[in-house]
Amino acid sequence: MKQTFDMIEEITRLDGSIYYQLANISENSRAEYAADHGYIKMVRILKMNIPRSKHVEKIERYINDNYPQRGLEYDGWEDWNLPDEIAAEMKTVLLDNKLG
């Protein structure tokens, strides 16, 4: 099943570094679980109901094509490493949503 993302999260890793990712309710629940169980330090929703754009759709395609959807029983955390082109799209999404 392909995921659709409608929110932006800020993820704080255990080493204190921060990154941003698109998410939905399921992914946010996984991130909250990961924070509660010590896999990441913290997750914070920065914006919900972000507008659909070609930039969001390009990131969705990349994530759906390269990372299988984690089941609710997934116990851990996996960063989505984005290639430069997709990272630039994420930066544009952040700017479009007045977060960068």
C-alpha positions as a printed NumPy array, in Angstrom:
array([[ 0.   ,  0.   ,  0.   ],
       [ 1.331,  3.424, -0.936],
       [ 1.552,  5.989,  1.817],
       [ 0.29 ,  9.549,  1.506],
       [ 1.915, 12.153,  3.719],
       [ 0.114, 15.163,  5.133],
       [ 2.321, 16.426,  7.944],
       [ 5.885, 17.497,  8.637],
       [ 7.764, 16.128, 11.643],
       [10.971, 17.144, 13.348],
       [12.924, 14.1  , 14.538],
       [15.674, 14.426, 17.15 ],
       [18.101, 11.504, 17.064],
       [19.761, 10.149, 20.187],
       [22.936, 12.09 , 19.345],
       [20.916, 15.338, 19.374],
       [20.978, 15.89 , 15.606],
       [17.692, 16.925, 14.032],
       [16.114, 16.172, 10.693],
       [12.732, 16.704,  9.092],
       [10.497, 14.231,  7.353],
       [ 7.058, 13.969,  5.859],
       [ 4.662, 11.799,  7.816],
       [ 1.091, 10.719,  8.332],
       [-0.756,  9.52 , 11.422],
       [ 0.722,  6.002, 11.169],
       [ 4.292,  7.232, 10.778],
       [ 3.812,  9.727, 13.606],
       [ 2.56 ,  6.912, 15.851],
       [ 5.685,  4.897, 15.011],
       [ 7.873,  7.92 , 15.78 ],
       [ 6.108,  8.502, 19.112],
       [ 6.613,  4.83 , 19.973],
       [10.293,  5.093, 18.991],
       [10.716,  8.14 , 21.238],
       [ 8.925,  6.455, 24.149],
       [11.182,  3.39 , 23.816],
       [14.502,  5.185, 23.395],
       [15.148,  4.673, 19.668],
       [15.026,  8.415, 19.038],
       [15.12 , 11.287, 21.503],
       [12.021, 13.16 , 20.378],
       [ 9.465, 13.714, 17.626],
       [ 7.521, 16.903, 17.114],
       [ 4.786, 17.635, 14.595],
       [ 5.605, 20.957, 12.961],
       [ 2.65 , 21.212, 10.619],
       [-0.415, 19.131,  9.845],
       [-2.553, 19.06 ,  6.697],
       [ 0.208, 20.339,  4.446],
       [-0.912, 21.146,  0.906],
       [-0.266, 18.576, -1.803],
       [ 2.384, 19.719, -4.215],
       [ 4.627, 18.207, -6.851],
       [ 7.426, 18.367, -4.252],
       [ 5.451, 16.367, -1.683],
       [ 4.442, 13.86 , -4.365],
       [ 8.065, 13.396, -5.475],
       [ 9.157, 12.684, -1.889],
       [ 6.215, 10.275, -1.434],
       [ 7.195,  8.378, -4.581],
       [10.785,  8.079, -3.38 ],
       [ 9.797,  6.876,  0.113],
       [ 7.183,  4.431, -1.217],
       [ 9.627,  3.024, -3.787],
       [12.604,  2.702, -1.421],
       [11.253,  2.023,  2.067],
       [ 8.622, -0.601,  2.858],
       [ 5.846,  0.584,  5.129],
       [ 6.718, -0.475,  8.65 ],
       [ 4.119, -2.522, 10.462],
       [ 2.599, -1.323, 13.691],
       [ 4.554, -4.027, 15.504],
       [ 7.88 , -2.567, 14.234],
       [10.165, -2.183, 17.225],
       [12.928,  0.273, 16.351],
       [13.583,  3.276, 14.147],
       [14.988,  3.718, 10.656],
       [15.971,  7.12 ,  9.265],
       [14.888,  7.738,  5.712],
       [18.147,  8.704,  4.042],
       [17.284, 10.997,  1.162],
       [19.531, 11.498, -1.861],
       [20.452, 15.103, -2.64 ],
       [17.659, 15.566, -5.193],
       [14.964, 14.411, -2.748],
       [16.566, 16.324,  0.139],
       [16.26 , 19.476, -2.018],
       [12.567, 18.682, -2.517],
       [12.17 , 18.363,  1.266],
       [13.87 , 21.732,  1.742],
       [11.389, 23.231, -0.737],
       [ 8.458, 21.681,  1.151],
       [ 9.767, 23.204,  4.381],
       [10.088, 26.638,  2.739],
       [ 6.646, 26.33 ,  1.137],
       [ 5.224, 25.676,  4.6  ],
       [ 7.176, 28.549,  6.186],
       [ 9.354, 26.193,  8.217],
       [12.753, 26.869,  6.684]])
